GROMACS .gro file of C-alpha atoms in nm:
model
  470
    1MET     CA    1  -1.482  -2.573  -0.577
    2TYR     CA    2  -1.329  -2.209  -0.571
    3VAL     CA    3  -0.997  -2.123  -0.732
    4ILE     CA    4  -0.794  -1.849  -0.601
    5LEU     CA    5  -0.529  -1.699  -0.864
    6GLY     CA    6  -0.227  -1.564  -0.667
    7GLY     CA    7  -0.078  -1.644  -0.354
    8GLY     CA    8   0.009  -1.302  -0.211
    9ILE     CA    9  -0.144  -1.132   0.100
   10GLY     CA   10  -0.472  -1.095  -0.094
   11GLY     CA   11  -0.518  -1.462  -0.223
   12LEU     CA   12  -0.406  -1.603   0.121
   13SER     CA   13  -0.664  -1.372   0.304
   14ALA     CA   14  -0.955  -1.494   0.054
   15ALA     CA   15  -0.861  -1.842   0.134
   16HIS     CA   16  -0.894  -1.775   0.496
   17TYR     CA   17  -1.222  -1.594   0.486
   18LEU     CA   18  -1.381  -1.852   0.253
   19GLN     CA   19  -1.255  -2.153   0.487
   20ASN     CA   20  -1.438  -1.943   0.768
   21ILE     CA   21  -1.797  -1.953   0.603
   22THR     CA   22  -1.807  -2.247   0.366
   23THR     CA   23  -1.697  -2.612   0.316
   24LYS     CA   24  -1.660  -2.594  -0.065
   25HIS     CA   25  -1.312  -2.717  -0.168
   26ILE     CA   26  -1.051  -2.445  -0.212
   27THR     CA   27  -0.744  -2.447  -0.454
   28LEU     CA   28  -0.497  -2.145  -0.457
   29ILE     CA   29  -0.267  -2.129  -0.753
   30GLU     CA   30   0.072  -1.938  -0.729
   31ALA     CA   31   0.311  -1.893  -1.020
   32SER     CA   32   0.606  -1.877  -0.815
   33ASN     CA   33   0.789  -2.093  -0.566
   34ARG     CA   34   0.668  -1.908  -0.251
   35LEU     CA   35   0.364  -1.733  -0.100
   36GLY     CA   36   0.327  -1.378   0.049
   37GLY     CA   37   0.362  -1.186  -0.288
   38TRP     CA   38   0.527  -0.854  -0.226
   39VAL     CA   39   0.514  -0.896   0.159
   40LYS     CA   40   0.886  -1.050   0.206
   41THR     CA   41   1.098  -1.042   0.485
   42THR     CA   42   1.487  -1.165   0.519
   43LYS     CA   43   1.644  -1.215   0.856
   44THR     CA   44   2.007  -1.165   0.821
   45SER     CA   45   2.275  -1.411   0.969
   46LYS     CA   46   2.317  -1.171   1.258
   47GLY     CA   47   1.914  -1.143   1.322
   48PHE     CA   48   1.824  -0.833   1.167
   49ILE     CA   49   1.505  -0.776   0.964
   50PHE     CA   50   1.504  -0.655   0.608
   51GLU     CA   51   1.174  -0.580   0.492
   52HIS     CA   52   1.173  -0.563   0.108
   53GLY     CA   53   0.803  -0.457   0.075
   54PRO     CA   54   0.565  -0.304   0.328
   55ARG     CA   55   0.718  -0.301   0.689
   56THR     CA   56   0.446  -0.126   0.920
   57VAL     CA   57   0.069  -0.102   0.902
   58ARG     CA   58  -0.158   0.174   1.018
   59PRO     CA   59  -0.415   0.073   1.274
   60LYS     CA   60  -0.692   0.321   1.176
   61GLY     CA   61  -1.029   0.309   0.988
   62ILE     CA   62  -1.238   0.027   0.905
   63ALA     CA   63  -0.957  -0.148   0.717
   64GLY     CA   64  -0.723  -0.109   0.973
   65GLU     CA   65  -0.963  -0.264   1.232
   66ASN     CA   66  -1.016  -0.554   0.987
   67THR     CA   67  -0.647  -0.644   0.972
   68LEU     CA   68  -0.614  -0.631   1.340
   69ALA     CA   69  -0.898  -0.871   1.377
   70LEU     CA   70  -0.747  -1.094   1.124
   71VAL     CA   71  -0.412  -1.082   1.328
   72GLU     CA   72  -0.611  -1.138   1.641
   73GLU     CA   73  -0.797  -1.452   1.488
   74LEU     CA   74  -0.477  -1.583   1.373
   75GLY     CA   75  -0.324  -1.596   1.723
   76LEU     CA   76  -0.047  -1.352   1.637
   77VAL     CA   77  -0.156  -1.089   1.927
   78ASN     CA   78   0.200  -1.171   2.115
   79ASN     CA   79   0.399  -1.100   1.805
   80VAL     CA   80   0.268  -0.744   1.751
   81MET     CA   81   0.493  -0.474   1.807
   82HIS     CA   82   0.391  -0.108   1.793
   83ILE     CA   83   0.486   0.262   1.827
   84PRO     CA   84   0.260   0.503   1.995
   85TYR     CA   85   0.178   0.856   1.842
   86ASN     CA   86   0.427   1.042   2.091
   87HIS     CA   87   0.687   0.805   1.949
   88PRO     CA   88   1.014   1.004   1.758
   89ALA     CA   89   0.927   0.801   1.483
   90ALA     CA   90   0.575   0.896   1.470
   91GLN     CA   91   0.627   1.266   1.527
   92ASN     CA   92   0.934   1.321   1.300
   93ARG     CA   93   0.907   1.287   0.926
   94PHE     CA   94   1.136   1.474   0.712
   95VAL     CA   95   1.141   1.591   0.351
   96TYR     CA   96   1.482   1.658   0.154
   97VAL     CA   97   1.460   1.986  -0.018
   98ASN     CA   98   1.749   2.220  -0.124
   99LYS     CA   99   2.026   1.993  -0.001
  100GLN     CA  100   1.875   2.005   0.358
  101LEU     CA  101   1.644   1.766   0.580
  102HIS     CA  102   1.338   1.972   0.689
  103ALA     CA  103   1.086   1.831   0.964
  104LEU     CA  104   0.725   1.835   0.840
  105PRO     CA  105   0.492   2.038   1.073
  106ASN     CA  106   0.374   1.754   1.368
  107ASN     CA  107   0.136   1.970   1.605
  108PHE     CA  108  -0.110   2.280   1.582
  109ARG     CA  109   0.168   2.489   1.689
  110SER     CA  110   0.407   2.450   1.405
  111LEU     CA  111   0.124   2.525   1.151
  112LEU     CA  112   0.115   2.902   1.304
  113PHE     CA  113   0.472   2.970   1.187
  114THR     CA  114   0.668   2.966   0.859
  115GLN     CA  115   0.877   2.641   0.864
  116PRO     CA  116   1.108   2.581   0.580
  117PRO     CA  117   1.076   2.446   0.307
  118PHE     CA  118   0.736   2.593   0.310
  119THR     CA  119   0.727   2.972   0.226
  120LYS     CA  120   0.423   3.062   0.461
  121PRO     CA  121   0.251   2.941   0.779
  122LEU     CA  122   0.058   2.617   0.666
  123ILE     CA  123  -0.256   2.781   0.869
  124SER     CA  124  -0.279   3.002   0.567
  125ALA     CA  125  -0.389   2.687   0.347
  126LEU     CA  126  -0.729   2.691   0.554
  127PHE     CA  127  -0.805   3.037   0.447
  128GLN     CA  128  -0.713   2.957   0.078
  129ASP     CA  129  -0.929   2.665   0.082
  130LEU     CA  130  -1.233   2.862   0.227
  131ARG     CA  131  -1.174   3.127  -0.048
  132THR     CA  132  -1.118   2.908  -0.362
  133PRO     CA  133  -1.422   2.850  -0.557
  134LYS     CA  134  -1.554   2.480  -0.596
  135LYS     CA  135  -1.444   2.306  -0.936
  136VAL     CA  136  -1.698   2.060  -1.059
  137SER     CA  137  -1.503   1.763  -1.155
  138THR     CA  138  -1.526   1.396  -1.160
  139ASP     CA  139  -1.135   1.336  -1.111
  140GLU     CA  140  -0.831   1.531  -1.076
  141SER     CA  141  -0.454   1.487  -1.013
  142ILE     CA  142  -0.372   1.483  -0.660
  143TYR     CA  143  -0.113   1.746  -0.727
  144GLU     CA  144  -0.361   1.993  -0.926
  145PHE     CA  145  -0.647   1.942  -0.654
  146VAL     CA  146  -0.409   2.028  -0.351
  147LYS     CA  147  -0.233   2.319  -0.529
  148ARG     CA  148  -0.561   2.466  -0.622
  149ARG     CA  149  -0.711   2.440  -0.299
  150LEU     CA  150  -0.425   2.447  -0.039
  151GLY     CA  151  -0.140   2.602  -0.230
  152LYS     CA  152   0.164   2.495  -0.430
  153ASP     CA  153   0.398   2.461  -0.115
  154ILE     CA  154   0.198   2.185   0.032
  155ALA     CA  155   0.142   2.030  -0.327
  156GLU     CA  156   0.509   2.049  -0.389
  157TYR     CA  157   0.669   1.962  -0.029
  158ALA     CA  158   0.414   1.751   0.142
  159VAL     CA  159   0.190   1.582  -0.099
  160SER     CA  160   0.440   1.501  -0.395
  161PRO     CA  161   0.678   1.323  -0.173
  162LEU     CA  162   0.377   1.130   0.005
  163VAL     CA  163   0.287   0.997  -0.304
  164CYS     CA  164   0.629   0.884  -0.379
  165GLY     CA  165   0.637   0.696  -0.064
  166VAL     CA  166   0.301   0.529  -0.092
  167CYS     CA  167   0.305   0.440  -0.441
  168ALA     CA  168   0.641   0.564  -0.585
  169GLY     CA  169   0.426   0.759  -0.840
  170ASP     CA  170   0.394   1.105  -0.968
  171ALA     CA  171   0.142   1.305  -0.785
  172LYS     CA  172   0.081   1.523  -1.122
  173GLU     CA  173  -0.044   1.187  -1.259
  174ILE     CA  174  -0.213   1.009  -0.987
  175SER     CA  175  -0.582   1.064  -0.914
  176VAL     CA  176  -0.680   1.249  -0.595
  177LYS     CA  177  -0.903   0.953  -0.505
  178LEU     CA  178  -0.619   0.741  -0.411
  179LEU     CA  179  -0.525   0.938  -0.096
  180MET     CA  180  -0.768   1.214  -0.083
  181LYS     CA  181  -1.093   1.094  -0.197
  182SER     CA  182  -1.290   1.206   0.119
  183LEU     CA  183  -1.129   1.545   0.059
  184PHE     CA  184  -1.223   1.568  -0.323
  185GLU     CA  185  -1.591   1.471  -0.231
  186ALA     CA  186  -1.601   1.725   0.027
  187GLU     CA  187  -1.522   2.012  -0.232
  188GLN     CA  188  -1.802   1.841  -0.447
  189GLN     CA  189  -2.042   1.821  -0.210
  190TYR     CA  190  -1.976   2.137   0.007
  191GLY     CA  191  -1.776   2.338  -0.190
  192SER     CA  192  -1.447   2.330   0.022
  193ILE     CA  193  -1.236   2.073   0.203
  194THR     CA  194  -1.277   2.275   0.572
  195LYS     CA  195  -1.646   2.268   0.508
  196GLY     CA  196  -1.664   1.892   0.410
  197ILE     CA  197  -1.460   1.780   0.698
  198LEU     CA  198  -1.668   1.981   0.942
  199MET     CA  199  -2.003   1.832   0.789
  200ASN     CA  200  -1.865   1.466   0.798
  201MET     CA  201  -1.776   1.517   1.161
  202ILE     CA  202  -2.150   1.594   1.240
  203LYS     CA  203  -2.275   1.324   1.001
  204ARG     CA  204  -2.062   1.009   1.072
  205LYS     CA  205  -2.109   0.741   0.844
  206PRO     CA  206  -2.170   0.391   0.984
  207ASN     CA  207  -1.914   0.133   0.900
  208PRO     CA  208  -2.005  -0.040   0.588
  209ILE     CA  209  -1.884  -0.383   0.721
  210PRO     CA  210  -2.007  -0.468   1.071
  211LEU     CA  211  -1.710  -0.636   1.246
  212SER     CA  212  -1.691  -0.839   1.565
  213LYS     CA  213  -1.552  -0.692   1.880
  214CYS     CA  214  -1.158  -0.697   1.851
  215GLU     CA  215  -0.985  -0.647   2.159
  216LEU     CA  216  -0.647  -0.588   1.965
  217TYR     CA  217  -0.810  -0.287   1.815
  218GLU     CA  218  -0.972  -0.161   2.115
  219ARG     CA  219  -0.590  -0.190   2.277
  220SER     CA  220  -0.452   0.023   1.970
  221GLU     CA  221  -0.723   0.295   2.046
  222LYS     CA  222  -0.652   0.324   2.388
  223GLU     CA  223  -0.279   0.319   2.355
  224ARG     CA  224  -0.278   0.533   2.060
  225TRP     CA  225  -0.073   0.344   1.820
  226SER     CA  226   0.068   0.510   1.517
  227VAL     CA  227   0.156   0.210   1.321
  228TRP     CA  228   0.223  -0.174   1.430
  229SER     CA  229   0.461  -0.463   1.271
  230LEU     CA  230   0.533  -0.829   1.366
  231ASP     CA  231   0.864  -0.922   1.569
  232GLU     CA  232   0.958  -1.187   1.310
  233GLY     CA  233   0.857  -0.944   1.021
  234LEU     CA  234   0.548  -0.876   0.847
  235GLU     CA  235   0.594  -1.197   0.629
  236LEU     CA  236   0.482  -1.369   0.952
  237LEU     CA  237   0.141  -1.259   0.826
  238PRO     CA  238   0.107  -1.449   0.504
  239GLU     CA  239   0.308  -1.727   0.648
  240THR     CA  240   0.063  -1.800   0.925
  241LEU     CA  241  -0.238  -1.768   0.679
  242LYS     CA  242  -0.052  -2.009   0.452
  243ILE     CA  243  -0.043  -2.267   0.726
  244ASN     CA  244  -0.364  -2.232   0.842
  245ALA     CA  245  -0.508  -2.274   0.479
  246LYS     CA  246  -0.330  -2.582   0.436
  247ARG     CA  247  -0.423  -2.735   0.777
  248ARG     CA  248  -0.777  -2.655   0.706
  249GLY     CA  249  -0.751  -2.832   0.355
  250ALA     CA  250  -0.682  -2.605   0.103
  251ASN     CA  251  -0.478  -2.716  -0.199
  252VAL     CA  252  -0.218  -2.510  -0.267
  253MET     CA  253  -0.012  -2.507  -0.618
  254LEU     CA  254   0.315  -2.353  -0.622
  255ASN     CA  255   0.530  -2.311  -0.937
  256SER     CA  256   0.200  -2.320  -1.147
  257PRO     CA  257   0.149  -2.006  -1.342
  258CYS     CA  258  -0.219  -1.984  -1.464
  259GLN     CA  259  -0.225  -1.995  -1.857
  260GLU     CA  260  -0.571  -1.985  -1.956
  261LEU     CA  261  -0.917  -1.934  -1.822
  262VAL     CA  262  -1.207  -2.061  -2.017
  263PHE     CA  263  -1.570  -1.973  -1.885
  264GLY     CA  264  -1.838  -2.212  -1.967
  265PRO     CA  265  -2.201  -2.213  -1.935
  266GLU     CA  266  -2.178  -2.366  -1.570
  267LYS     CA  267  -1.802  -2.404  -1.483
  268VAL     CA  268  -1.466  -2.224  -1.541
  269THR     CA  269  -1.184  -2.437  -1.670
  270VAL     CA  270  -0.845  -2.314  -1.551
  271LYS     CA  271  -0.523  -2.441  -1.680
  272ALA     CA  272  -0.232  -2.396  -1.467
  273GLY     CA  273   0.115  -2.598  -1.504
  274GLU     CA  274   0.015  -2.946  -1.620
  275LYS     CA  275  -0.300  -2.940  -1.487
  276LYS     CA  276  -0.666  -2.845  -1.576
  277LEU     CA  277  -0.908  -2.750  -1.316
  278GLU     CA  278  -1.282  -2.704  -1.316
  279CYS     CA  279  -1.448  -2.464  -1.041
  280ASP     CA  280  -1.746  -2.279  -0.977
  281HIS     CA  281  -1.581  -1.942  -0.928
  282ILE     CA  282  -1.260  -1.742  -0.945
  283ILE     CA  283  -1.109  -1.521  -0.704
  284SER     CA  284  -0.828  -1.341  -0.874
  285SER     CA  285  -0.583  -1.157  -0.673
  286LEU     CA  286  -0.356  -1.136  -0.958
  287PRO     CA  287  -0.203  -0.775  -1.064
  288ALA     CA  288  -0.456  -0.653  -1.327
  289LYS     CA  289  -0.196  -0.679  -1.603
  290VAL     CA  290  -0.135  -1.055  -1.525
  291LEU     CA  291  -0.478  -1.154  -1.537
  292ALA     CA  292  -0.565  -0.940  -1.855
  293PRO     CA  293  -0.421  -1.205  -2.093
  294LEU     CA  294  -0.607  -1.479  -1.947
  295LEU     CA  295  -0.929  -1.291  -2.037
  296ALA     CA  296  -0.832  -1.170  -2.374
  297LYS     CA  297  -0.989  -1.437  -2.574
  298GLN     CA  298  -1.329  -1.450  -2.457
  299HIS     CA  299  -1.323  -1.106  -2.300
  300PRO     CA  300  -1.119  -0.873  -2.474
  301GLU     CA  301  -1.305  -0.547  -2.360
  302LEU     CA  302  -1.261  -0.642  -1.995
  303SER     CA  303  -0.891  -0.746  -2.083
  304ASN     CA  304  -0.788  -0.415  -2.232
  305ASP     CA  305  -0.941  -0.247  -1.929
  306LEU     CA  306  -0.740  -0.446  -1.686
  307LEU     CA  307  -0.424  -0.418  -1.908
  308SER     CA  308  -0.453  -0.035  -1.912
  309ILE     CA  309  -0.395  -0.025  -1.516
  310PRO     CA  310  -0.021   0.086  -1.501
  311THR     CA  311   0.242  -0.056  -1.268
  312VAL     CA  312   0.597   0.079  -1.165
  313THR     CA  313   0.881  -0.106  -1.063
  314VAL     CA  314   1.075  -0.004  -0.727
  315ALA     CA  315   1.442  -0.107  -0.594
  316VAL     CA  316   1.485  -0.161  -0.228
  317VAL     CA  317   1.832  -0.164  -0.053
  318ASN     CA  318   1.838  -0.258   0.281
  319LEU     CA  319   2.133  -0.155   0.488
  320GLN     CA  320   2.285  -0.256   0.821
  321PHE     CA  321   2.535  -0.039   1.007
  322LYS     CA  322   2.709  -0.111   1.360
  323GLY     CA  323   2.618   0.145   1.601
  324ARG     CA  324   2.355   0.426   1.608
  325VAL     CA  325   2.478   0.633   1.329
  326LEU     CA  326   2.168   0.872   1.248
  327GLU     CA  327   2.199   1.223   1.364
  328LYS     CA  328   1.812   1.224   1.409
  329ASP     CA  329   1.538   0.990   1.527
  330ALA     CA  330   1.252   0.978   1.273
  331PHE     CA  331   1.047   0.768   1.073
  332GLY     CA  332   1.278   0.852   0.777
  333PHE     CA  333   1.244   1.111   0.483
  334LEU     CA  334   1.096   1.163   0.148
  335VAL     CA  335   1.208   1.338  -0.179
  336PRO     CA  336   1.008   1.556  -0.383
  337PRO     CA  337   1.044   1.462  -0.760
  338SER     CA  338   1.148   1.837  -0.818
  339GLU     CA  339   1.463   1.768  -0.624
  340LYS     CA  340   1.602   1.537  -0.908
  341LEU     CA  341   1.760   1.294  -0.667
  342PRO     CA  342   1.782   0.921  -0.779
  343ILE     CA  343   1.580   0.785  -0.462
  344LEU     CA  344   1.251   0.829  -0.327
  345GLY     CA  345   1.315   0.853   0.013
  346ILE     CA  346   1.502   0.659   0.320
  347VAL     CA  347   1.319   0.468   0.602
  348PHE     CA  348   1.483   0.448   0.947
  349ASP     CA  349   1.358   0.103   1.050
  350THR     CA  350   1.563   0.074   1.374
  351CYS     CA  351   1.419   0.421   1.500
  352CYS     CA  352   1.084   0.239   1.504
  353PHE     CA  353   1.192  -0.116   1.617
  354PRO     CA  354   1.549  -0.061   1.791
  355LYS     CA  355   1.785  -0.374   1.751
  356ASP     CA  356   2.064  -0.347   2.006
  357SER     CA  357   2.315  -0.068   1.914
  358ASN     CA  358   2.259  -0.092   1.538
  359THR     CA  359   2.093   0.085   1.262
  360VAL     CA  360   1.887  -0.070   0.987
  361LEU     CA  361   1.765   0.156   0.689
  362THR     CA  362   1.577   0.086   0.385
  363VAL     CA  363   1.653   0.297   0.061
  364MET     CA  364   1.356   0.300  -0.185
  365MET     CA  365   1.443   0.393  -0.542
  366GLY     CA  366   1.309   0.411  -0.869
  367GLY     CA  367   0.914   0.376  -0.913
  368LYS     CA  368   0.766   0.604  -1.167
  369TRP     CA  369   1.140   0.714  -1.276
  370PHE     CA  370   1.286   0.362  -1.257
  371GLU     CA  371   1.398   0.317  -1.603
  372GLU     CA  372   1.492   0.680  -1.679
  373LEU     CA  373   1.719   0.663  -1.378
  374TYR     CA  374   1.855   0.318  -1.412
  375GLY     CA  375   1.770   0.156  -1.743
  376LYS     CA  376   1.566  -0.162  -1.741
  377ASN     CA  377   1.823  -0.390  -1.584
  378PRO     CA  378   2.052  -0.233  -1.348
  379THR     CA  379   2.289  -0.434  -1.163
  380PRO     CA  380   2.264  -0.482  -0.793
  381GLU     CA  381   2.614  -0.325  -0.742
  382ARG     CA  382   2.511  -0.002  -0.934
  383LEU     CA  383   2.170   0.024  -0.722
  384LEU     CA  384   2.404  -0.052  -0.403
  385SER     CA  385   2.625   0.201  -0.505
  386THR     CA  386   2.372   0.485  -0.578
  387ALA     CA  387   2.181   0.403  -0.224
  388MET     CA  388   2.524   0.452  -0.075
  389GLN     CA  389   2.620   0.754  -0.226
  390GLN     CA  390   2.265   0.928  -0.117
  391VAL     CA  391   2.314   0.765   0.244
  392ARG     CA  392   2.662   0.955   0.268
  393SER     CA  393   2.518   1.256   0.104
  394VAL     CA  394   2.204   1.313   0.302
  395LEU     CA  395   2.245   1.128   0.623
  396ARG     CA  396   2.633   1.191   0.637
  397ILE     CA  397   2.694   0.821   0.714
  398SER     CA  398   3.052   0.756   0.624
  399GLY     CA  399   3.099   0.394   0.725
  400ALA     CA  400   3.042   0.096   0.520
  401PRO     CA  401   2.746  -0.130   0.600
  402GLU     CA  402   2.808  -0.462   0.767
  403GLU     CA  403   2.519  -0.629   0.578
  404HIS     CA  404   2.294  -0.534   0.282
  405GLN     CA  405   2.060  -0.662   0.036
  406VAL     CA  406   1.942  -0.553  -0.318
  407SER     CA  407   1.578  -0.630  -0.446
  408VAL     CA  408   1.416  -0.519  -0.749
  409LEU     CA  409   1.046  -0.556  -0.726
  410ARG     CA  410   0.909  -0.545  -1.084
  411ASP     CA  411   0.557  -0.403  -1.163
  412CYS     CA  412   0.499  -0.417  -0.776
  413ILE     CA  413   0.274  -0.129  -0.709
  414PRO     CA  414  -0.030  -0.015  -0.957
  415GLN     CA  415  -0.061   0.352  -1.042
  416TYR     CA  416  -0.404   0.478  -0.994
  417VAL     CA  417  -0.370   0.754  -1.263
  418LEU     CA  418  -0.647   1.005  -1.384
  419GLY     CA  419  -0.975   0.791  -1.469
  420HIS     CA  420  -0.867   0.502  -1.265
  421HIS     CA  421  -1.202   0.494  -1.050
  422GLU     CA  422  -1.421   0.516  -1.349
  423ARG     CA  423  -1.198   0.227  -1.502
  424ILE     CA  424  -1.279   0.000  -1.213
  425GLU     CA  425  -1.638   0.082  -1.222
  426ARG     CA  426  -1.659  -0.016  -1.587
  427ILE     CA  427  -1.482  -0.346  -1.490
  428LYS     CA  428  -1.725  -0.416  -1.219
  429ALA     CA  429  -2.018  -0.354  -1.458
  430TYR     CA  430  -1.893  -0.566  -1.729
  431VAL     CA  431  -1.865  -0.878  -1.478
  432ARG     CA  432  -2.238  -0.809  -1.372
  433GLN     CA  433  -2.350  -0.774  -1.711
  434HIS     CA  434  -2.172  -1.102  -1.839
  435LYS     CA  435  -2.234  -1.260  -1.506
  436LEU     CA  436  -1.897  -1.375  -1.486
  437PRO     CA  437  -1.817  -1.621  -1.186
  438LEU     CA  438  -1.509  -1.382  -1.118
  439SER     CA  439  -1.421  -1.192  -0.834
  440PHE     CA  440  -1.109  -0.930  -0.791
  441VAL     CA  441  -0.907  -0.899  -0.489
  442GLY     CA  442  -0.563  -0.710  -0.444
  443GLY     CA  443  -0.404  -0.359  -0.506
  444SER     CA  444  -0.468  -0.309  -0.852
  445TYR     CA  445  -0.850  -0.205  -0.789
  446GLU     CA  446  -0.932  -0.022  -0.478
  447GLY     CA  447  -0.633   0.025  -0.240
  448ILE     CA  448  -0.279  -0.071  -0.247
  449GLY     CA  449  -0.192  -0.076   0.127
  450VAL     CA  450  -0.208  -0.407   0.317
  451ASN     CA  451  -0.518  -0.317   0.481
  452ASP     CA  452  -0.691  -0.223   0.173
  453VAL     CA  453  -0.574  -0.581   0.016
  454ILE     CA  454  -0.716  -0.775   0.310
  455LEU     CA  455  -1.019  -0.570   0.333
  456SER     CA  456  -1.100  -0.650  -0.054
  457ALA     CA  457  -1.046  -1.025   0.012
  458ARG     CA  458  -1.301  -1.021   0.302
  459THR     CA  459  -1.553  -0.795   0.072
  460ALA     CA  460  -1.520  -1.026  -0.209
  461VAL     CA  461  -1.573  -1.334  -0.010
  462SER     CA  462  -1.877  -1.178   0.149
  463ASN     CA  463  -2.025  -1.077  -0.181
  464LEU     CA  464  -1.950  -1.417  -0.335
  465ILE     CA  465  -2.114  -1.628  -0.054
  466ARG     CA  466  -2.412  -1.368  -0.043
  467LYS     CA  467  -2.464  -1.420  -0.411
  468ASP     CA  468  -2.441  -1.827  -0.397
  469ASN     CA  469  -2.675  -1.822  -0.115
  470SER     CA  470  -2.946  -1.591  -0.268
   0.00000   0.00000   0.00000
């Protein structure tokens, strides 16, 4: 028997991939009363979609192709909605600097001219990169890497807000390998980003995981999708995975927090709720800091490494206004930390996927600065008030929302701080050395996005089955 810990998108995907290739019994254990993890959708009384976690998915790369293949396999093709690259929500992205919204450059021509908040044409960053000597390093903060190679403007007004949007973190602490691993490796191998990009275009690497032909992915390429989502909200994906897992015989245990893991010579004993289970292998999709205490007694060294992966808390305020109240169509805007605003940014949801003559916004708050800004336990009223103050100030929306929802997602996003990738290598080496029947899935390790998490599940299952069959 295989046991999967955690019923988020990672655990559910692992169950799906296991059921595709093994007849062994599968038990999925979830501590809460629902499946789906941070992928959570609310449909309001008036039919509006409020996303409290991820809302759109990018189709690009091997991970993007893998997710679209899963969507196709689950029969959700007709539920997919997308925006193409020429859509305003794909073309227009803003940063808020000096009390103004500034459009980020979105074509080659815009790189040739100075465009606020940048103080010189962004094409000049190319020449700075070519002039900057190589710095031999194993890791560097994404802020310092970009500042050194491309200039402070790009680090401050492009990369810092991007990191806020992706992981709600501080670019001065986050490893460059989170978002720019290929660019970091380009410098280490070829001496500059520009040279590395050109060389990688010449020497294309084969896909590490061969995929079957996916018509949905081919369609996304042909139609040049920027992002996609599902018509009933992104939670439809884990909901469908759950239904399929149960239909194919998986045992799903809700309200069953895992209390103990005991690794024996042949079996692993899992204590969850009132039950004790024996299994051949554990696939953990739990956050690293949740898994760590379960391993502390037998494997304290491994537990300590897992526990040292930090997380941040994010507040999400969903707002629905009657009428189209935005002055500009765009994906939304992000705020550099240097602006000292109490929000990370605002997503313009209905610019991506309109809903009659209405406006739905999502205000993202906190992250690295959650407790500093709001304390440990802010009231929903305080978070709503802060969000509305920023909506009025930045977007000049004076009316009150017709519907709203406030969510606090505690410890929801892992932070890949400096040294993260070396730590992950130590964790993997420890598991191999001690021959633990344990696999890791999820955002704590090698990618925090939906695509990354689903691909981590597929990879873990492939490695497990290959090992079992050897």
